[in-house]
Tab-separated table of C-alpha atoms (C1' of nucleotides) in Angstrom:
chain	number	residue	atom	x	y	z
A	16	UNK	CA	13.370	-29.585	-5.667
A	17	UNK	CA	12.232	-26.871	-8.339
A	18	UNK	CA	12.353	-23.453	-8.090
A	19	UNK	CA	10.731	-21.073	-10.791
A	20	UNK	CA	13.158	-21.947	-13.625
A	21	UNK	CA	12.803	-25.717	-13.146
A	22	UNK	CA	8.926	-25.357	-12.942
A	23	UNK	CA	8.915	-23.046	-16.065
A	24	UNK	CA	10.923	-25.475	-18.123
A	25	UNK	CA	8.757	-28.129	-17.195
A	26	UNK	CA	5.887	-25.803	-18.356
A	27	UNK	CA	7.415	-25.616	-21.903
A	28	UNK	CA	8.098	-29.076	-22.119
A	29	UNK	CA	4.519	-29.968	-21.377
A	30	UNK	CA	3.288	-27.435	-23.734
A	31	UNK	CA	5.451	-28.753	-26.532
A	32	UNK	CA	4.620	-32.491	-25.634
A	33	UNK	CA	1.137	-32.389	-24.951
A	34	UNK	CA	-0.922	-29.205	-26.046
A	35	UNK	CA	-3.903	-30.065	-27.806
A	36	UNK	CA	-3.990	-33.747	-26.772
A	37	UNK	CA	-7.122	-35.699	-25.384
A	38	UNK	CA	-7.216	-37.277	-22.158
A	39	UNK	CA	-7.993	-41.089	-22.755
A	40	UNK	CA	-7.563	-42.441	-19.215
A	41	UNK	CA	-6.048	-41.543	-15.975
A	42	UNK	CA	-4.683	-43.659	-13.075
A	43	UNK	CA	-4.317	-42.966	-9.547
A	44	UNK	CA	-1.987	-45.176	-7.578
A	45	UNK	CA	-2.564	-43.516	-3.921
A	46	UNK	CA	-5.243	-41.063	-3.005
A	47	UNK	CA	-3.221	-38.566	-1.630
A	48	UNK	CA	0.230	-36.510	-1.940
A	49	UNK	CA	0.632	-33.666	0.641
A	50	UNK	CA	-3.350	-33.546	0.612
A	51	UNK	CA	-5.877	-35.793	-0.681
A	52	UNK	CA	-6.281	-35.944	-4.336
A	53	UNK	CA	-9.897	-35.410	-5.610
A	54	UNK	CA	-10.225	-38.512	-7.272
A	55	UNK	CA	-13.572	-38.107	-8.716
A	56	UNK	CA	-12.602	-34.728	-10.223
A	57	UNK	CA	-9.488	-36.242	-11.691
A	58	UNK	CA	-11.393	-39.146	-13.448
A	59	UNK	CA	-13.638	-36.146	-14.835
A	60	UNK	CA	-10.759	-35.175	-16.827
A	61	UNK	CA	-11.191	-38.162	-19.254
A	62	UNK	CA	-12.355	-36.978	-22.620
A	63	UNK	CA	-11.171	-33.392	-22.176
A	64	UNK	CA	-8.519	-31.744	-24.497
A	65	UNK	CA	-5.277	-30.143	-22.934
A	66	UNK	CA	-5.847	-26.572	-24.222
A	67	UNK	CA	-2.703	-24.698	-22.378
A	68	UNK	CA	-0.110	-25.106	-19.519
A	69	UNK	CA	0.300	-22.067	-17.165
A	70	UNK	CA	2.542	-21.503	-14.310
A	71	UNK	CA	1.793	-19.479	-11.242
A	72	UNK	CA	4.761	-19.354	-8.664
A	73	UNK	CA	5.921	-23.033	-8.477
A	74	UNK	CA	2.402	-24.271	-9.532
A	75	UNK	CA	1.839	-25.706	-13.052
A	76	UNK	CA	-1.745	-25.249	-14.236
A	77	UNK	CA	-2.926	-27.403	-16.878
A	78	UNK	CA	-5.914	-26.067	-18.563
A	79	UNK	CA	-8.501	-28.703	-19.895
A	80	UNK	CA	-11.564	-27.585	-22.067
A	81	UNK	CA	-14.795	-29.266	-22.148
A	82	UNK	CA	-18.343	-28.687	-20.704
A	83	UNK	CA	-16.922	-27.122	-17.602
A	84	UNK	CA	-13.452	-26.083	-18.147
A	85	UNK	CA	-11.161	-27.732	-15.572
A	86	UNK	CA	-7.726	-26.927	-14.396
A	87	UNK	CA	-5.215	-29.563	-12.770
A	88	UNK	CA	-3.179	-27.721	-10.431
A	89	UNK	CA	0.140	-29.452	-9.807
A	90	UNK	CA	3.098	-28.701	-7.744
A	91	UNK	CA	6.399	-30.741	-7.589
A	92	UNK	CA	7.314	-30.300	-3.815
A	93	UNK	CA	10.572	-31.203	-3.189
A	94	UNK	CA	11.181	-34.335	-5.212
A	95	UNK	CA	8.465	-34.414	-7.867
A	96	UNK	CA	9.130	-34.954	-11.615
A	97	UNK	CA	6.745	-35.121	-14.696
A	98	UNK	CA	7.791	-37.166	-17.692
A	99	UNK	CA	6.375	-37.614	-20.771
A	100	UNK	CA	6.704	-41.252	-22.195
A	101	UNK	CA	6.168	-41.615	-25.894
A	102	UNK	CA	4.393	-44.794	-26.397
A	103	UNK	CA	1.284	-46.625	-27.924
A	104	UNK	CA	1.263	-49.070	-25.155
A	105	UNK	CA	0.600	-46.407	-22.473
A	106	UNK	CA	-1.561	-48.566	-20.179
A	107	UNK	CA	0.918	-51.633	-20.341
A	108	UNK	CA	3.646	-49.765	-18.609
A	109	UNK	CA	3.991	-50.658	-14.974
A	110	UNK	CA	4.219	-47.954	-12.577
A	111	UNK	CA	7.660	-47.009	-11.960
A	112	UNK	CA	8.708	-46.564	-7.946
A	113	UNK	CA	7.074	-43.562	-6.601
A	114	UNK	CA	4.923	-43.073	-9.634
A	115	UNK	CA	1.686	-41.733	-7.937
A	116	UNK	CA	-0.486	-40.713	-11.048
A	117	UNK	CA	-0.674	-40.801	-14.878
A	118	UNK	CA	-2.837	-39.052	-17.385
A	119	UNK	CA	-2.766	-41.166	-20.495
A	120	UNK	CA	-2.983	-38.746	-23.762
A	121	UNK	CA	-3.268	-41.861	-26.331
A	122	UNK	CA	0.226	-41.506	-27.883
A	123	UNK	CA	1.744	-39.814	-24.885
A	124	UNK	CA	1.632	-40.734	-21.335
A	125	UNK	CA	2.049	-38.058	-18.224
A	126	UNK	CA	3.519	-39.645	-15.421
A	127	UNK	CA	4.064	-38.050	-12.024
A	128	UNK	CA	7.107	-39.371	-10.009
A	129	UNK	CA	7.526	-37.816	-6.290
A	130	UNK	CA	9.554	-39.935	-3.472
A	131	UNK	CA	9.011	-37.742	-0.899
A	132	UNK	CA	5.229	-36.789	-1.572
A	133	UNK	CA	5.474	-32.930	-0.720
A	134	UNK	CA	3.732	-32.385	-3.960
A	135	UNK	CA	0.062	-31.629	-4.739
A	136	UNK	CA	-2.585	-32.682	-7.262
A	137	UNK	CA	-5.853	-30.724	-7.209
A	138	UNK	CA	-8.629	-30.340	-10.021
A	139	UNK	CA	-10.226	-27.161	-9.774
A	140	UNK	CA	-12.677	-24.999	-11.854
A	141	UNK	CA	-10.480	-22.716	-14.358
A	142	UNK	CA	-12.933	-19.732	-14.037
A	143	UNK	CA	-12.105	-19.512	-10.171
A	144	UNK	CA	-8.442	-20.988	-10.346
A	145	UNK	CA	-6.768	-17.601	-9.040
A	146	UNK	CA	-8.971	-17.994	-5.841
A	147	UNK	CA	-7.549	-21.234	-5.032
A	148	UNK	CA	-6.444	-21.364	-1.132
A	149	UNK	CA	-2.957	-22.261	-2.433
A	150	UNK	CA	-2.876	-19.313	-5.005
A	151	UNK	CA	-4.762	-16.436	-3.581
A	152	UNK	CA	-2.048	-14.863	-1.350
A	153	UNK	CA	0.978	-15.265	-3.356
A	154	UNK	CA	2.942	-12.279	-4.046
A	155	UNK	CA	3.979	-11.082	-7.615
A	156	UNK	CA	5.922	-12.855	-10.349
A	157	UNK	CA	9.589	-11.647	-10.142
A	158	UNK	CA	9.746	-11.769	-14.138
A	159	UNK	CA	6.468	-9.400	-14.369
A	160	UNK	CA	7.166	-5.592	-14.360
A	161	UNK	CA	5.317	-5.344	-10.944
A	162	UNK	CA	8.382	-6.872	-9.234
A	163	UNK	CA	11.041	-3.971	-9.219
A	164	UNK	CA	13.376	-1.973	-6.824
A	165	UNK	CA	10.527	0.270	-5.935
A	166	UNK	CA	8.352	-2.756	-4.910
A	167	UNK	CA	11.069	-4.368	-2.724
A	168	UNK	CA	11.841	-1.310	-1.091
A	169	UNK	CA	8.370	-0.381	0.031
A	170	UNK	CA	7.520	-4.213	0.834
A	171	UNK	CA	10.697	-4.228	3.236
A	172	UNK	CA	10.421	-1.658	5.180
A	173	UNK	CA	8.579	-2.876	8.195
A	174	UNK	CA	10.514	-6.320	7.906
A	175	UNK	CA	12.978	-7.503	10.700
A	176	UNK	CA	13.316	-10.766	9.147
A	177	UNK	CA	16.648	-11.845	7.280
A	178	UNK	CA	16.339	-10.880	3.652
A	179	UNK	CA	16.931	-14.142	2.140
A	180	UNK	CA	13.862	-15.567	4.215
A	181	UNK	CA	11.857	-12.608	2.902
A	182	UNK	CA	12.949	-13.355	-0.876
A	183	UNK	CA	11.868	-17.326	-0.282
A	184	UNK	CA	8.538	-16.308	1.184
A	185	UNK	CA	6.005	-16.594	-1.406
A	186	UNK	CA	3.554	-14.248	0.034
A	187	UNK	CA	6.333	-11.513	-0.935
A	188	UNK	CA	7.677	-12.735	-4.226
A	189	UNK	CA	6.937	-16.145	-5.869
A	190	UNK	CA	9.498	-18.673	-7.391
A	191	UNK	CA	12.604	-17.705	-5.314
A	192	UNK	CA	13.831	-20.938	-3.650
A	193	UNK	CA	16.943	-21.712	-1.826
A	194	UNK	CA	19.303	-21.838	-4.854
A	195	UNK	CA	18.314	-18.733	-6.789
A	196	UNK	CA	17.840	-16.951	-3.248
A	197	UNK	CA	21.802	-17.346	-2.622
A	198	UNK	CA	22.740	-16.692	-6.270
A	199	UNK	CA	20.641	-13.379	-6.152
A	200	UNK	CA	22.028	-11.971	-2.692
A	201	UNK	CA	25.497	-13.002	-4.182
A	202	UNK	CA	25.019	-10.713	-7.286
A	203	UNK	CA	23.765	-8.117	-5.666
A	204	UNK	CA	26.401	-8.070	-2.876
A	205	UNK	CA	23.940	-8.353	-0.037
A	206	UNK	CA	24.376	-10.531	2.963
A	207	UNK	CA	21.801	-13.082	3.400
A	208	UNK	CA	21.132	-12.495	7.152
A	209	UNK	CA	20.727	-8.590	6.791
A	210	UNK	CA	17.285	-7.571	8.062
A	211	UNK	CA	15.073	-6.801	5.286
A	212	UNK	CA	14.202	-3.297	6.363
A	213	UNK	CA	18.013	-2.199	6.278
A	214	UNK	CA	18.493	-2.511	2.901
A	215	UNK	CA	18.884	0.834	1.237
A	216	UNK	CA	16.807	1.692	-1.805
A	217	UNK	CA	19.794	1.314	-4.038
A	218	UNK	CA	20.303	-2.244	-2.566
A	219	UNK	CA	16.816	-3.129	-3.159
A	220	UNK	CA	17.063	-2.182	-7.020
A	221	UNK	CA	20.380	-4.082	-7.231
A	222	UNK	CA	18.607	-7.347	-5.672
A	223	UNK	CA	15.602	-6.855	-7.530
A	224	UNK	CA	17.570	-6.697	-10.760
A	225	UNK	CA	19.655	-9.378	-9.642
A	226	UNK	CA	16.440	-11.892	-8.806
A	227	UNK	CA	15.513	-11.244	-12.189
A	228	UNK	CA	18.481	-11.649	-14.022
A	229	UNK	CA	19.326	-14.831	-12.185
A	230	UNK	CA	15.864	-16.178	-12.959
A	231	UNK	CA	15.979	-15.086	-16.780
A	232	UNK	CA	19.422	-16.964	-17.299
A	233	UNK	CA	18.423	-19.777	-15.498
A	234	UNK	CA	15.005	-20.294	-17.381
A	235	UNK	CA	17.464	-19.892	-20.492
A	236	UNK	CA	19.564	-22.495	-19.110
A	237	UNK	CA	16.829	-25.175	-18.661
A	238	UNK	CA	17.031	-24.866	-14.896
A	239	UNK	CA	19.541	-26.235	-12.686
A	240	UNK	CA	20.071	-29.949	-11.871
A	241	UNK	CA	21.922	-31.083	-8.775
A	242	UNK	CA	20.462	-34.410	-7.896
A	243	UNK	CA	16.694	-34.804	-8.894
A	244	UNK	CA	15.588	-32.445	-11.178
A	245	UNK	CA	15.141	-33.289	-14.842
A	246	UNK	CA	12.879	-31.906	-17.595
A	247	UNK	CA	9.764	-34.095	-18.892
A	248	UNK	CA	12.328	-35.433	-21.816
A	249	UNK	CA	14.601	-36.492	-19.259
A	250	UNK	CA	17.065	-33.913	-20.011
A	251	UNK	CA	19.186	-31.990	-17.656
A	252	UNK	CA	19.420	-28.472	-16.808
A	253	UNK	CA	22.486	-26.644	-17.159
A	254	UNK	CA	22.536	-23.504	-14.660
A	255	UNK	CA	24.529	-25.506	-12.311
A	256	UNK	CA	27.550	-24.420	-14.279
A	257	UNK	CA	26.863	-20.989	-13.546
A	258	UNK	CA	26.584	-21.114	-9.633
A	259	UNK	CA	28.618	-18.720	-7.897
A	260	UNK	CA	27.691	-19.836	-4.412
A	261	UNK	CA	25.347	-22.405	-3.794
A	262	UNK	CA	26.705	-25.737	-2.919
A	263	UNK	CA	30.257	-24.346	-2.970
A	264	UNK	CA	31.222	-24.036	0.313
A	265	UNK	CA	35.120	-23.841	0.931
A	266	UNK	CA	35.438	-23.065	-2.926
A	267	UNK	CA	36.745	-19.864	-3.681
A	268	UNK	CA	34.355	-16.864	-4.460
A	269	UNK	CA	34.399	-16.030	-8.241
A	270	UNK	CA	34.915	-12.341	-7.476
A	271	UNK	CA	37.454	-12.341	-4.520
A	272	UNK	CA	38.746	-15.906	-4.145
A	273	UNK	CA	37.654	-15.828	-0.486
A	274	UNK	CA	36.382	-19.331	0.460
A	275	UNK	CA	32.633	-19.498	0.102
A	276	UNK	CA	31.035	-19.638	3.667
A	277	UNK	CA	27.689	-22.009	4.477
A	278	UNK	CA	25.675	-21.120	7.456
A	279	UNK	CA	22.056	-22.102	8.453
A	280	UNK	CA	19.408	-19.584	8.072
A	281	UNK	CA	15.611	-20.373	9.066
A	282	UNK	CA	16.617	-24.368	8.811
A	283	UNK	CA	17.948	-23.801	5.288
A	284	UNK	CA	21.673	-24.081	4.193
A	285	UNK	CA	22.816	-20.807	3.087
A	286	UNK	CA	25.869	-19.970	0.891
A	287	UNK	CA	27.615	-16.630	0.683
A	288	UNK	CA	30.866	-14.641	0.276
A	289	UNK	CA	31.699	-13.090	3.630
A	290	UNK	CA	33.964	-10.475	1.692
A	291	UNK	CA	31.815	-9.635	-1.132
A	292	UNK	CA	28.352	-9.418	0.537
A	293	UNK	CA	27.712	-6.997	3.275
B	30	DC	C1'	0.344	-8.869	11.746
B	31	DA	C1'	5.436	-10.551	11.988
B	32	DA	C1'	8.364	-14.230	13.147
B	33	DC	C1'	9.518	-19.059	14.354
B	34	DC	C1'	9.575	-24.136	14.484
B	35	DC	C1'	7.554	-28.248	12.988
B	36	DA	C1'	5.669	-31.237	10.092
B	37	DC	C1'	5.377	-33.925	6.112
B	38	DC	C1'	8.492	-38.462	3.706
B	39	DT	C1'	12.309	-41.109	1.361
B	40	DG	C1'	16.766	-41.787	-0.181
B	41	DA	C1'	21.781	-40.534	-0.315
B	42	DC	C1'	25.500	-39.897	2.157
B	43	DT	C1'	29.119	-39.632	6.438
B	44	DG	C1'	31.089	-41.189	10.048
B	45	DC	C1'	31.808	-44.456	13.564
C	21	DT	C1'	28.136	-54.331	6.818
C	22	DG	C1'	25.248	-51.682	9.946
C	23	DC	C1'	23.513	-48.132	11.843
C	24	DA	C1'	22.424	-43.433	13.549
C	25	DG	C1'	22.707	-39.000	12.310
C	26	DT	C1'	22.469	-35.151	8.687
C	27	DC	C1'	20.794	-33.233	4.769
C	28	DA	C1'	17.939	-32.320	0.239
C	29	DG	C1'	15.693	-27.666	-5.104
C	30	DG	C1'	9.141	-26.572	-0.546
C	31	DT	C1'	5.425	-24.553	2.357
C	32	DG	C1'	1.301	-24.823	4.933
C	33	DG	C1'	-0.071	-24.716	9.825
C	34	DG	C1'	-0.002	-23.901	14.235
C	35	DT	C1'	2.246	-21.165	17.904
C	36	DT	C1'	4.401	-17.235	20.217
DNA sequence: CAACCCACCTGACTGC
DNA sequence: TGCAGTCAGGTGGGTT
């Protein structure tokens, strides 16, 4: 479901709603999502205070203070959502369908809902959170200065994989999923199937800029809502109004008016303009 | 290593 | 109305 802009929007929503709040209770409605949930460590969060909400790739890192500082690592998978309910009777609220865990912050209730259960919840020591097996091999953040055309050019030289597949591999660069890969490639006028090593230096600069611009604009718009994604306050994203190719098979290309094509690449639907993208 | 394919899971939608 | 098939914003893990 969520790519970087959606997760970043959730991060901001959580910060706004919950920063500084103290955990009064936690509830787990099942012992696992994609992986087992460390039940004892989750219960150990009771009494600690939320001191920050960070994001690395598509992971949310909820920072808690306390005797030993803990970090809750949350991934939304394809269908995960976080909601903040404003209530004084949090514990009286019955779980909604597919609600798998909740954290009761007193006046606010954080609820995790994920029908497909591809998401994750772990609790780890804050001091060593970057060494977590799910975080340690990740590539750079696309909105950091380390991600640019020179980086992309260097990293693609010996890679024969299609450039879209390369962009969506978090070992190369994080946060770019199926929507924003398609949108960035359209903006850079690069064909998704082009072997990564065949991009020119110029194309790498155009593509890095396109990735950054697309993600920045999507964050500004509060993300893209197509079916599932909504913010912690149940608001929709607005970036779907700016999509040029994603989900637009047969509709006219915004540049040349040729119909947008859809094909399958590495098992994912891929949208592009045959005339504009070479 | 790189590349490929599968699995994990539910719900929405399509076409017969 | 039912049912089979397809698809969905992710990604780790196993195999070649």
